[in-house]
C-alpha positions as a Python dict, from the first residue, in 0.01 Angstrom:
ca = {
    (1, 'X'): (0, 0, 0),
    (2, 'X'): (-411, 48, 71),
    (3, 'X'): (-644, -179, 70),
    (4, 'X'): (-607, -304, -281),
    (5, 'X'): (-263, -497, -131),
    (6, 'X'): (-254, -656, 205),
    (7, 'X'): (47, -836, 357),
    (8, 'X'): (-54, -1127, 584),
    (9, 'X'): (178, -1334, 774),
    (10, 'X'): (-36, -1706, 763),
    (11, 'X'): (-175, -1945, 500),
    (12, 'X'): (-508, -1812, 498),
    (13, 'X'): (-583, -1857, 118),
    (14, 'X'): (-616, -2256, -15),
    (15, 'X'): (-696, -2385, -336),
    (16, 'X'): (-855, -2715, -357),
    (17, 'X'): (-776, -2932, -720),
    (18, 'X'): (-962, -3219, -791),
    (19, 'X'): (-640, -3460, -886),
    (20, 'X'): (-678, -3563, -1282),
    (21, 'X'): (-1049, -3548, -1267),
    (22, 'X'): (-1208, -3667, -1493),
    (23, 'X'): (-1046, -3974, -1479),
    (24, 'X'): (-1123, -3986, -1080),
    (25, 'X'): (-1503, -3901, -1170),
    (26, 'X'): (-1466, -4250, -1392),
    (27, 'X'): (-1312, -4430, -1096),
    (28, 'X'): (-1565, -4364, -856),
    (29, 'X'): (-1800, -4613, -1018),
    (30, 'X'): (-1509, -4825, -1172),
    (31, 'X'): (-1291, -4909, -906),
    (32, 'X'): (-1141, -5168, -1088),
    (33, 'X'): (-985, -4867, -1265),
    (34, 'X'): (-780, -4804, -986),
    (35, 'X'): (-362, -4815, -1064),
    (36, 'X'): (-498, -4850, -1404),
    (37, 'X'): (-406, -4623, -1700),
    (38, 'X'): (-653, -4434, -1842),
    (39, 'X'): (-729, -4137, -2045),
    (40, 'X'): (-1034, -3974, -2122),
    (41, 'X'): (-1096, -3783, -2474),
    (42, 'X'): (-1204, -3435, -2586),
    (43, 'X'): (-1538, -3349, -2787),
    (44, 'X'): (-1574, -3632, -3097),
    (45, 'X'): (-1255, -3857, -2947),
    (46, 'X'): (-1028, -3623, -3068),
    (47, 'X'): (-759, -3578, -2811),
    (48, 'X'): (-641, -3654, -2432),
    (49, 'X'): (-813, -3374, -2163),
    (50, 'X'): (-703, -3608, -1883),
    (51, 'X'): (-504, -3889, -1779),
    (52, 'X'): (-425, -4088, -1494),
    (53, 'X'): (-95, -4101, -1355),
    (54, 'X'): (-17, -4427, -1473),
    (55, 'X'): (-125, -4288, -1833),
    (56, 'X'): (143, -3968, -1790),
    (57, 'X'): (400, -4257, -1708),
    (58, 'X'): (352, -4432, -2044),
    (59, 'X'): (518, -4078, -2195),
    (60, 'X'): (99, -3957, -2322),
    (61, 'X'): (86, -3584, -2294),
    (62, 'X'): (-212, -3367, -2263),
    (63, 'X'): (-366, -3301, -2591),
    (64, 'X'): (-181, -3520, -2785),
    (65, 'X'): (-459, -3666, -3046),
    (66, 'X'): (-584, -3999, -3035),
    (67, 'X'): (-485, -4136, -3331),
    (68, 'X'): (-120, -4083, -3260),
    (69, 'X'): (-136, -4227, -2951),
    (70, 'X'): (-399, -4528, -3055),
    (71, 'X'): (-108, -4776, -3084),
    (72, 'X'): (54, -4683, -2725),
    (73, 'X'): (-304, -4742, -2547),
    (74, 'X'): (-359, -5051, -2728),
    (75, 'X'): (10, -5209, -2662),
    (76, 'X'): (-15, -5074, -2238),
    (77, 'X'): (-375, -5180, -2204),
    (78, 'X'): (-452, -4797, -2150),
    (79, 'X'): (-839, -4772, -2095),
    (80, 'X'): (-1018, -4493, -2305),
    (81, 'X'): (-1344, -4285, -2259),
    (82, 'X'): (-1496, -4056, -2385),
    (83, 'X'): (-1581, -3752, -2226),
    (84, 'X'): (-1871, -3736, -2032),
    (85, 'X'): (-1987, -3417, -1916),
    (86, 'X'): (-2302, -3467, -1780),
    (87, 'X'): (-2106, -3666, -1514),
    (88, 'X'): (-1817, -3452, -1458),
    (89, 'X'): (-2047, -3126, -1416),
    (90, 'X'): (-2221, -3329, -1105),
    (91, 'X'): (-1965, -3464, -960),
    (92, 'X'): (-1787, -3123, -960),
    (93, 'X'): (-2099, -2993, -782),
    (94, 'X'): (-2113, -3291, -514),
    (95, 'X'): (-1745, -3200, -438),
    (96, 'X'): (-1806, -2834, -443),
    (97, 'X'): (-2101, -2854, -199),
    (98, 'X'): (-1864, -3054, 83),
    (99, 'X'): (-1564, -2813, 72),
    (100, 'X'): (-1815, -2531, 125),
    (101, 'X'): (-1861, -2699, 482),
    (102, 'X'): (-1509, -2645, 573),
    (103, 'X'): (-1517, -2271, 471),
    (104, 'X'): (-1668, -1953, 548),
    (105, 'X'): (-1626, -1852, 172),
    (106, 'X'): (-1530, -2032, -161),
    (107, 'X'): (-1425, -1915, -501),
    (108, 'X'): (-1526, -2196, -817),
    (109, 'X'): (-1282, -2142, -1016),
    (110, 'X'): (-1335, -2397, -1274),
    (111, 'X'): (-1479, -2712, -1296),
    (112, 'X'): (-1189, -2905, -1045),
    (113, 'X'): (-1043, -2602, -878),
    (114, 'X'): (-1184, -2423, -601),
    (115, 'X'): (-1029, -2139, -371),
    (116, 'X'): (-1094, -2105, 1),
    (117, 'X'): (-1086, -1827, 274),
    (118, 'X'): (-980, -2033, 589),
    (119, 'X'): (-881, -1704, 744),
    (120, 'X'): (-1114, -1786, 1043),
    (121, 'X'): (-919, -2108, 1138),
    (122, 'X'): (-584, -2115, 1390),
    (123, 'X'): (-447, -2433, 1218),
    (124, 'X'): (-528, -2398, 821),
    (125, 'X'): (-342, -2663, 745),
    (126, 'X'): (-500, -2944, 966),
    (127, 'X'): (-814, -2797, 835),
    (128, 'X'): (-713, -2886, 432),
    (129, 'X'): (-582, -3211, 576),
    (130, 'X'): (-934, -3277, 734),
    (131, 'X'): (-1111, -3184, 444),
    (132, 'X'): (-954, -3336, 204),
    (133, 'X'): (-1036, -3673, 379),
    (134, 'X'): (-1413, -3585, 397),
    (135, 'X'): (-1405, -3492, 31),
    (136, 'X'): (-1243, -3832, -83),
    (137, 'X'): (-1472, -4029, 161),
    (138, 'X'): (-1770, -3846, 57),
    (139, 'X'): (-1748, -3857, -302),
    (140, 'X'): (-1497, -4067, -436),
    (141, 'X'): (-1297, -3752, -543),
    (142, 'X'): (-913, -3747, -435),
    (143, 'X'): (-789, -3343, -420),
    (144, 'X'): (-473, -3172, -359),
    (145, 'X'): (-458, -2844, -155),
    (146, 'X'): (-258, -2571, -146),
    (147, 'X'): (-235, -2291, 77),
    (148, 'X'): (-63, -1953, 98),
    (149, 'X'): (-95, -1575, 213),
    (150, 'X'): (-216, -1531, -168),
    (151, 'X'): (-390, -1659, -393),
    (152, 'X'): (-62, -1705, -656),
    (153, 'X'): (68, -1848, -361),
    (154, 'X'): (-201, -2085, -318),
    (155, 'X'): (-180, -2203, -641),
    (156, 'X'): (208, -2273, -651),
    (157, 'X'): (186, -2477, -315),
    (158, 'X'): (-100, -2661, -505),
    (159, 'X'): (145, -2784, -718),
    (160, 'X'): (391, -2906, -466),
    (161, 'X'): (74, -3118, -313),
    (162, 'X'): (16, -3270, -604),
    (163, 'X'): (379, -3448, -632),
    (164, 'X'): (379, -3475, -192),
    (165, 'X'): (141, -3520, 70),
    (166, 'X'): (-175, -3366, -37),
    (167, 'X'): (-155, -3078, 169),
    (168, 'X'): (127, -2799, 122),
    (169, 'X'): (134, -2475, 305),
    (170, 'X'): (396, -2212, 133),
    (171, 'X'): (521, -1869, 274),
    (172, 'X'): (653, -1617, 85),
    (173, 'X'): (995, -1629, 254),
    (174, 'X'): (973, -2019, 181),
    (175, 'X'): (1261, -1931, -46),
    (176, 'X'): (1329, -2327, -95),
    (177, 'X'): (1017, -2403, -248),
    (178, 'X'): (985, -2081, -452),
    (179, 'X'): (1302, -2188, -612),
    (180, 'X'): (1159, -2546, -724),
    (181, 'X'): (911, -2371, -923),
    (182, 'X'): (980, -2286, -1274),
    (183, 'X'): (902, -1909, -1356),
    (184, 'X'): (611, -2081, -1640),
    (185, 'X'): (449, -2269, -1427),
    (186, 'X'): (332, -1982, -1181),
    (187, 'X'): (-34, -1873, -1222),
    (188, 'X'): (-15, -1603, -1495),
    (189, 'X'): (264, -1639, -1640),
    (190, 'X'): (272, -1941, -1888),
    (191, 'X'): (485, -2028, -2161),
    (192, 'X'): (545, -1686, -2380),
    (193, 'X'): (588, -1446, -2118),
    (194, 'X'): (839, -1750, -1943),
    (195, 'X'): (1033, -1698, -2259),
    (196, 'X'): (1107, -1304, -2209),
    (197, 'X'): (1102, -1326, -1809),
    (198, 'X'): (1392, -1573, -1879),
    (199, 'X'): (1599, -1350, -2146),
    (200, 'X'): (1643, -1082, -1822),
    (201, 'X'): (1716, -1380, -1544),
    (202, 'X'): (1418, -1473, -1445),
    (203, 'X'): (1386, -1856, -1426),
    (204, 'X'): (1244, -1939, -1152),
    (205, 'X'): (901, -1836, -944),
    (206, 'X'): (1203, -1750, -648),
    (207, 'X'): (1365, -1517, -916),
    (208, 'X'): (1027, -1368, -1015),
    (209, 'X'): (937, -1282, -695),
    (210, 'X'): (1324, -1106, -615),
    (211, 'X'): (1350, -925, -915),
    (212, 'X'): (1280, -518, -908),
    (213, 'X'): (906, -412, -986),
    (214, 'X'): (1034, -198, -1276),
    (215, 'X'): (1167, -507, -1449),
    (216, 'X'): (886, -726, -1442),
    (217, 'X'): (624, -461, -1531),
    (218, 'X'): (880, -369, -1842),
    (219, 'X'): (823, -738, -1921),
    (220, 'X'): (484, -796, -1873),
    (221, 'X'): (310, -472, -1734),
    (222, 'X'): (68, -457, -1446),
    (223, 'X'): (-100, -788, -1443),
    (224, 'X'): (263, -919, -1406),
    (225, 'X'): (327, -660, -1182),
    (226, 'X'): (26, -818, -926),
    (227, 'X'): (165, -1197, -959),
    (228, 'X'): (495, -1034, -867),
    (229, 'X'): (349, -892, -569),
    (230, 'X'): (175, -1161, -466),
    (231, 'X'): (472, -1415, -500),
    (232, 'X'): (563, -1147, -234),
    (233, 'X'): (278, -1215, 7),
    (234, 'X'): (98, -886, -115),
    (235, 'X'): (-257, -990, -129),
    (236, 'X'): (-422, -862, -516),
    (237, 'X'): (-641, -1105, -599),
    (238, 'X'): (-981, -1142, -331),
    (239, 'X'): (-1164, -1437, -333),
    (240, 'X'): (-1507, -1342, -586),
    (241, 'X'): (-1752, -1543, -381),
    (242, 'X'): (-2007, -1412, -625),
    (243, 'X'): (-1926, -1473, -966),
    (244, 'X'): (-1947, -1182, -1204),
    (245, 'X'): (-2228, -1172, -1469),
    (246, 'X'): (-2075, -1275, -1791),
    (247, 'X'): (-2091, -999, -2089),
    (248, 'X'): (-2069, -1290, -2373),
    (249, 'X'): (-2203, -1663, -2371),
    (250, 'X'): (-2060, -1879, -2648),
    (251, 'X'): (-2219, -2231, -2752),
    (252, 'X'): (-2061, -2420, -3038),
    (253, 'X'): (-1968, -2847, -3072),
    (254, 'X'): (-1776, -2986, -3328),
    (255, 'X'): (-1953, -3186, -3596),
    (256, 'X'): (-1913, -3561, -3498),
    (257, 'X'): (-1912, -3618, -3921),
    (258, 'X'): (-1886, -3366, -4199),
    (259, 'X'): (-2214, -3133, -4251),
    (260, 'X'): (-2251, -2953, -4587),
    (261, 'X'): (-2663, -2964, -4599),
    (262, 'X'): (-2799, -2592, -4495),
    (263, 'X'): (-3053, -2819, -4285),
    (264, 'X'): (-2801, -2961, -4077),
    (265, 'X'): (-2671, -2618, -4022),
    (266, 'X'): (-2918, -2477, -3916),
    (267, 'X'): (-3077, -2799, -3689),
    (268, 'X'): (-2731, -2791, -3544),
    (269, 'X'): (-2755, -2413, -3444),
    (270, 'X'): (-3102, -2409, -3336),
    (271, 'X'): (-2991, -2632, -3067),
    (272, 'X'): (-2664, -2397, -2956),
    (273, 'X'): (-2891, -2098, -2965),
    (274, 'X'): (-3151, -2264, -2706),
    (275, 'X'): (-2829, -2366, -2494),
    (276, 'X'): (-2675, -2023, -2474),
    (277, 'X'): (-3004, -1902, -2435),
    (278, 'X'): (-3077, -2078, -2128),
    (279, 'X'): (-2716, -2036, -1977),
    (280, 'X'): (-2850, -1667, -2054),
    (281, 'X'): (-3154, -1631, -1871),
    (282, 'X'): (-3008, -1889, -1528),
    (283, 'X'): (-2814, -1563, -1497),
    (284, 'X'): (-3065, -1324, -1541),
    (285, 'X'): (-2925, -1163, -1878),
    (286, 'X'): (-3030, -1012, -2195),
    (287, 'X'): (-2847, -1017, -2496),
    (288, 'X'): (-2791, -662, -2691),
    (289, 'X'): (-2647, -864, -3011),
    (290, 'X'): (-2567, -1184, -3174),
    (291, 'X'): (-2249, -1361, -3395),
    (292, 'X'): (-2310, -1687, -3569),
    (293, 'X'): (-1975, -1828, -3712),
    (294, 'X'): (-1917, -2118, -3936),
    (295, 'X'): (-1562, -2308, -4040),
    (296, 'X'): (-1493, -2617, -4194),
    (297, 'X'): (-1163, -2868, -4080),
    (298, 'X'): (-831, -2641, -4078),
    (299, 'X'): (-664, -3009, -4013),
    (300, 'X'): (-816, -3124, -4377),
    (301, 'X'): (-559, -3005, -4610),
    (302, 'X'): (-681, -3203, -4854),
    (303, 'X'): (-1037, -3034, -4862),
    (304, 'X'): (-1146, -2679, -4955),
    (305, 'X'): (-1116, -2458, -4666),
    (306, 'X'): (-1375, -2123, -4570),
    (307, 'X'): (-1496, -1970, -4221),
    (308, 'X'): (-1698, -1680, -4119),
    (309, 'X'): (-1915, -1506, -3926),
    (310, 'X'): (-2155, -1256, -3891),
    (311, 'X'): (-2335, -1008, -3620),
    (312, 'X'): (-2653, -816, -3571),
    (313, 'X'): (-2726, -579, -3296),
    (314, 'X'): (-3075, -545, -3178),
    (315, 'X'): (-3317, -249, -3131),
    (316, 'X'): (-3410, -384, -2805),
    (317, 'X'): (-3223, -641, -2551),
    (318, 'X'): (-3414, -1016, -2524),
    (319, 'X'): (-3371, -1328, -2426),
    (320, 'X'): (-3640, -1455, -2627),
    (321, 'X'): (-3493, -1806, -2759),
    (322, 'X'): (-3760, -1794, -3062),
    (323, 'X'): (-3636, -1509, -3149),
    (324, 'X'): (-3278, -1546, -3136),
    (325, 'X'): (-3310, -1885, -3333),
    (326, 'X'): (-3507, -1700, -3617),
    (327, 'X'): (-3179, -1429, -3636),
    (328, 'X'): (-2916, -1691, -3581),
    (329, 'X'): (-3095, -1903, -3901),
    (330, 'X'): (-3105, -1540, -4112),
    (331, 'X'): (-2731, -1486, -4018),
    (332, 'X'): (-2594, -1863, -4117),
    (333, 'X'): (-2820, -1808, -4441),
    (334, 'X'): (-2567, -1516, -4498),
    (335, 'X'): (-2230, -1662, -4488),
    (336, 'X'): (-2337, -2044, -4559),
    (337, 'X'): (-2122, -2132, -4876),
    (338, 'X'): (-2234, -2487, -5057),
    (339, 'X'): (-1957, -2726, -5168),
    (340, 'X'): (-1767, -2725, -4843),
    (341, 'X'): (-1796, -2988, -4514),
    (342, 'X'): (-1823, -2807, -4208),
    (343, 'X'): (-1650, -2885, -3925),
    (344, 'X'): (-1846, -2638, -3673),
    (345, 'X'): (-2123, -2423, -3586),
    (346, 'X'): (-2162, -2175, -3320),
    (347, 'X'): (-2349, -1862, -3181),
    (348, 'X'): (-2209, -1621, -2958),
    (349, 'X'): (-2481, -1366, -2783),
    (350, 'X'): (-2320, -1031, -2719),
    (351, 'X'): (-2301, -731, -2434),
    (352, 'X'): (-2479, -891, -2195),
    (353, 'X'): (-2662, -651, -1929),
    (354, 'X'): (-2843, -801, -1658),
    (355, 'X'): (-3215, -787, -1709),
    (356, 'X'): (-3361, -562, -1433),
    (357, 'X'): (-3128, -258, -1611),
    (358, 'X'): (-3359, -315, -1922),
    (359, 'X'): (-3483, -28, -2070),
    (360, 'X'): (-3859, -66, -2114),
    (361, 'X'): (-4068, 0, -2422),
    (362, 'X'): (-4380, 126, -2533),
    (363, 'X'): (-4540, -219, -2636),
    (364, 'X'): (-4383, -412, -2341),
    (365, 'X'): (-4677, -541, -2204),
    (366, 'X'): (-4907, -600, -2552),
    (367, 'X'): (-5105, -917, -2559),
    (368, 'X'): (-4901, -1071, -2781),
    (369, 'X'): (-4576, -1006, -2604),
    (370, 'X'): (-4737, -1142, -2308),
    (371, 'X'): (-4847, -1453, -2460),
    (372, 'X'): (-4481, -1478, -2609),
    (373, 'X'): (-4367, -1478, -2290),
    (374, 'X'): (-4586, -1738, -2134),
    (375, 'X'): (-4504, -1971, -2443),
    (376, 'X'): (-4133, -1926, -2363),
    (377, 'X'): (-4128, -1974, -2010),
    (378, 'X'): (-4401, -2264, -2037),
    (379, 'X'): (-4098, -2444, -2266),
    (380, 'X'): (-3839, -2378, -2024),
    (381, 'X'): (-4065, -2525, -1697),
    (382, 'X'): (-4163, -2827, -1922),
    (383, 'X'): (-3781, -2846, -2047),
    (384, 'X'): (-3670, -2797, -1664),
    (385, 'X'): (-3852, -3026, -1505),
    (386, 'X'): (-3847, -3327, -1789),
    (387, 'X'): (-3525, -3282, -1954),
    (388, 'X'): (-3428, -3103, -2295),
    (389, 'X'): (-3601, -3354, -2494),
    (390, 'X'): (-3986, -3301, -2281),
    (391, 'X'): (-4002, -2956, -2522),
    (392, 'X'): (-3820, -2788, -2797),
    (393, 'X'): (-3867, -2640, -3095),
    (394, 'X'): (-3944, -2712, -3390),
    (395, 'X'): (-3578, -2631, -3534),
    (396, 'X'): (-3406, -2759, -3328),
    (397, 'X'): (-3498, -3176, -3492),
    (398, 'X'): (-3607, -3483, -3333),
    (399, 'X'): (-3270, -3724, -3420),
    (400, 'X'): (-3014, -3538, -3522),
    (401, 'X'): (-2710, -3733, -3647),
    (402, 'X'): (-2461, -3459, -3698),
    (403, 'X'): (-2386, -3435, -3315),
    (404, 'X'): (-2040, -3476, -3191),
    (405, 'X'): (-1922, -3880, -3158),
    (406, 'X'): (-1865, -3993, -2803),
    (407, 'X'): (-1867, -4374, -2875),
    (408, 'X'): (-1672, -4479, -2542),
    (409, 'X'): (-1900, -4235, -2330),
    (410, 'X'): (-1961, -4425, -1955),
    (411, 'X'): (-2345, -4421, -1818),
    (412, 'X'): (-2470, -4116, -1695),
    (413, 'X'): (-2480, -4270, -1327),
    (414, 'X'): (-2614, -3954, -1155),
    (415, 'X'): (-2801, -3764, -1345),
    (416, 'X'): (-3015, -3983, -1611),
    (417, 'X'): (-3296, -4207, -1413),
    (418, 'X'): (-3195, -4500, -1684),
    (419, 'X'): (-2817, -4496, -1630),
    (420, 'X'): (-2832, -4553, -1231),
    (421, 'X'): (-2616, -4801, -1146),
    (422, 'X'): (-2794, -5130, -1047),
    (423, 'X'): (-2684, -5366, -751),
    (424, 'X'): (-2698, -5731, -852),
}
């Protein structure tokens, strides 16, 4: 099989998931939220990204929009919030940092779901029981854990936590629980390719991992082929401890109100230029070309409808955020159409290489690219050390009142000096 797939008899792999989270990041400093249902919304209120379990019981589904569900939170008492990032993105570092204690590596695999080597332990499982503990009594956060030989594995035994103790270990000869899983709800599979697994048999996550190779890769080719195998206990999947440099960075917000002004346009996209810009250079990065895209409300039928976009590769990779602004606001000149309300914005900076592989040029080092450079990174220490407001540019406005609505949004109770919480 060679390295690529390894067979391995115990739990080694876990994955750690943060149990409805962002609702648990709002309970930590609301207990009286506890047993409670609540839901928190996406970007401008629009729909439910999470809800507590008492909120699932009251028949609200994930993404179902707010104002078809307005009359069911108001007659069950169901608390709403807004989303509130600033918050969640902490939090999910605070909980990140304490599982890294209880393993010798850790994959983040998104914001509430982290996976764990825990080859080095002889009981696994009493070491996910132990940390999950630590976790909640740390930081407020309850988690469920699953663990298997893989990390597919992992990630189905995750799910049978969730509904049991907490803590589920799963083998792949665990036929039982295999069988309990249906074939869409493994890790890679999903609701389309469910469809055709089940026209030749396959319901189930036990059937999936039964059936002959040559059928599933006739269904869903080699990436199928690898959940397949690791259903199997064949290992294809190795934890990335370092995460690999990203080749695109998009930034884009819906509009909390309708924008049809050019100004607002372009305020609005001076301010997702500097924010991809920055993701851009925390990792290092230049960007070989840029797309600025532009829609209106595909949900208002009764308005005049028009998107588009446009690109522009550069002579030379930057990272320059002047620079990039000054493009972005020549490229939304291009496709900006008057008589319509936009509904969004957005920039996406292309082929990313990381910045030591930058080819040098001839006026690299001219006085005025130096003092460029000192400008930019003079912004980005005053920025970094004061907050996005201590320096900006120019384009970017002072009080912009096309950003996205977030009326219910809780205090920013660990990151923003003025919304600590005070003890009376």
């Amino acid at each position: 099989m060679g390295r690529r797939h390894q067979r391995d008899t115990s739990p080694v792999i876990a994955l750690a998931d943060c149990n409805n989270f962002y609702v648990s990041c709002e309970r930590v400093f609301q207990p009286s939220l506890e047993e409670r249902p609540v839901i928190v919304l996406s970007n401008n209120d629009g729909c439910a990204v999470a809800r507590s379990n008492e909120a699932k019981a009251l028949g609200i589904s994930m993404g179902a929009p707010y104002f078809q569900i307005r009359r069911t939170c108001e007659n069950h008492g169901v608390i709403v919030f807004s989303s509130n990032y600033e918050l969640y993105g902490d939090m999910s570092r605070r909980v990140t940092s304490v599982m890294a204690r209880f393993a010798p590596g850790i994959e983040v695999y998104s914001i509430d779901e982290s996976f764990l080597d825990l080859r080095a332990f002889a009981d696994p499982l009493a070491r996910a029981h132990e940390m999950r503990r630590i976790v909640r009594r740390w930081t407020g956060i309850p988690i469920s854990i699953g663990l298997g030989q893989t990390k597919t594995l992992a990630k189905l035994a995750n799910r049978l936590a969730k509904k049991g103790s907490g803590c589920v270990a799963v083998d792949a000869d665990d036929h039982l629980a295999l069988a309990g899983v249906e074939v869409e709800d493994v890790w890679g599979v999903g609701r389309r390719l469910g469809i055709r697994l089940r026209r030749v048999g396959v319901k189930t996550a036990l059937d999936l991992a039964l059936a002959p190779a040559s059928t599933i890769r006739s269904v869903g080719g080699v990436t199928l082929e690898r959940t397949h195998r690791e259903l199997g206990g064949l290992r294809c999947f190795e934890l990335e401890q370092s995460p690999r440099p990203r080749k695109n960075i998009c930034s884009s917000r819906s509009f909390g109100r309708p924008v049809t002004t050019l100004e607002d346009l372009e305020e609005a996209l001076a301010n997702y230029v500097v924010t991809a810009a920055r993701r851009m250079r925390g990792e290092a990065s230049l960007a070989h070309g840029i797309q600025v895209f532009l829609t209106t409300n595909r949900f208002r039928e009764d308005l005049p409808q028009y998107r588009n976009s446009r690109s522009l590769s550069f002579d030379e990779s930057t990272a320059d955020p002047m620079r990039l602004v000054s493009v972005a606001k020549r490229l939304l000149r291009a496709i900006y159409r008057p008589g319509y309300a936009y509904k969004k914005v957005g920039v996406l900076l292309l082929d990313l290489t990381p910045a030591c592989e930058r080819q040098m040029t001839f006026f690299e080092h001219s006085a005025k690219a130096v003092r460029r450079q000192s400008l930019v990174d003079a912004v980005e220490e005053v920025a970094a050390g004061y907050g996005h407001s201590g320096a900006f540019l120019a384009a970017q406005g002072i009080q912009p009142d096309w950003v996205m609505r977030r009326n219910r949004r809780t205090p920013r109770y660990t990151t923003c000096w003025s919304d600590l919480p005070v003890a009376e």
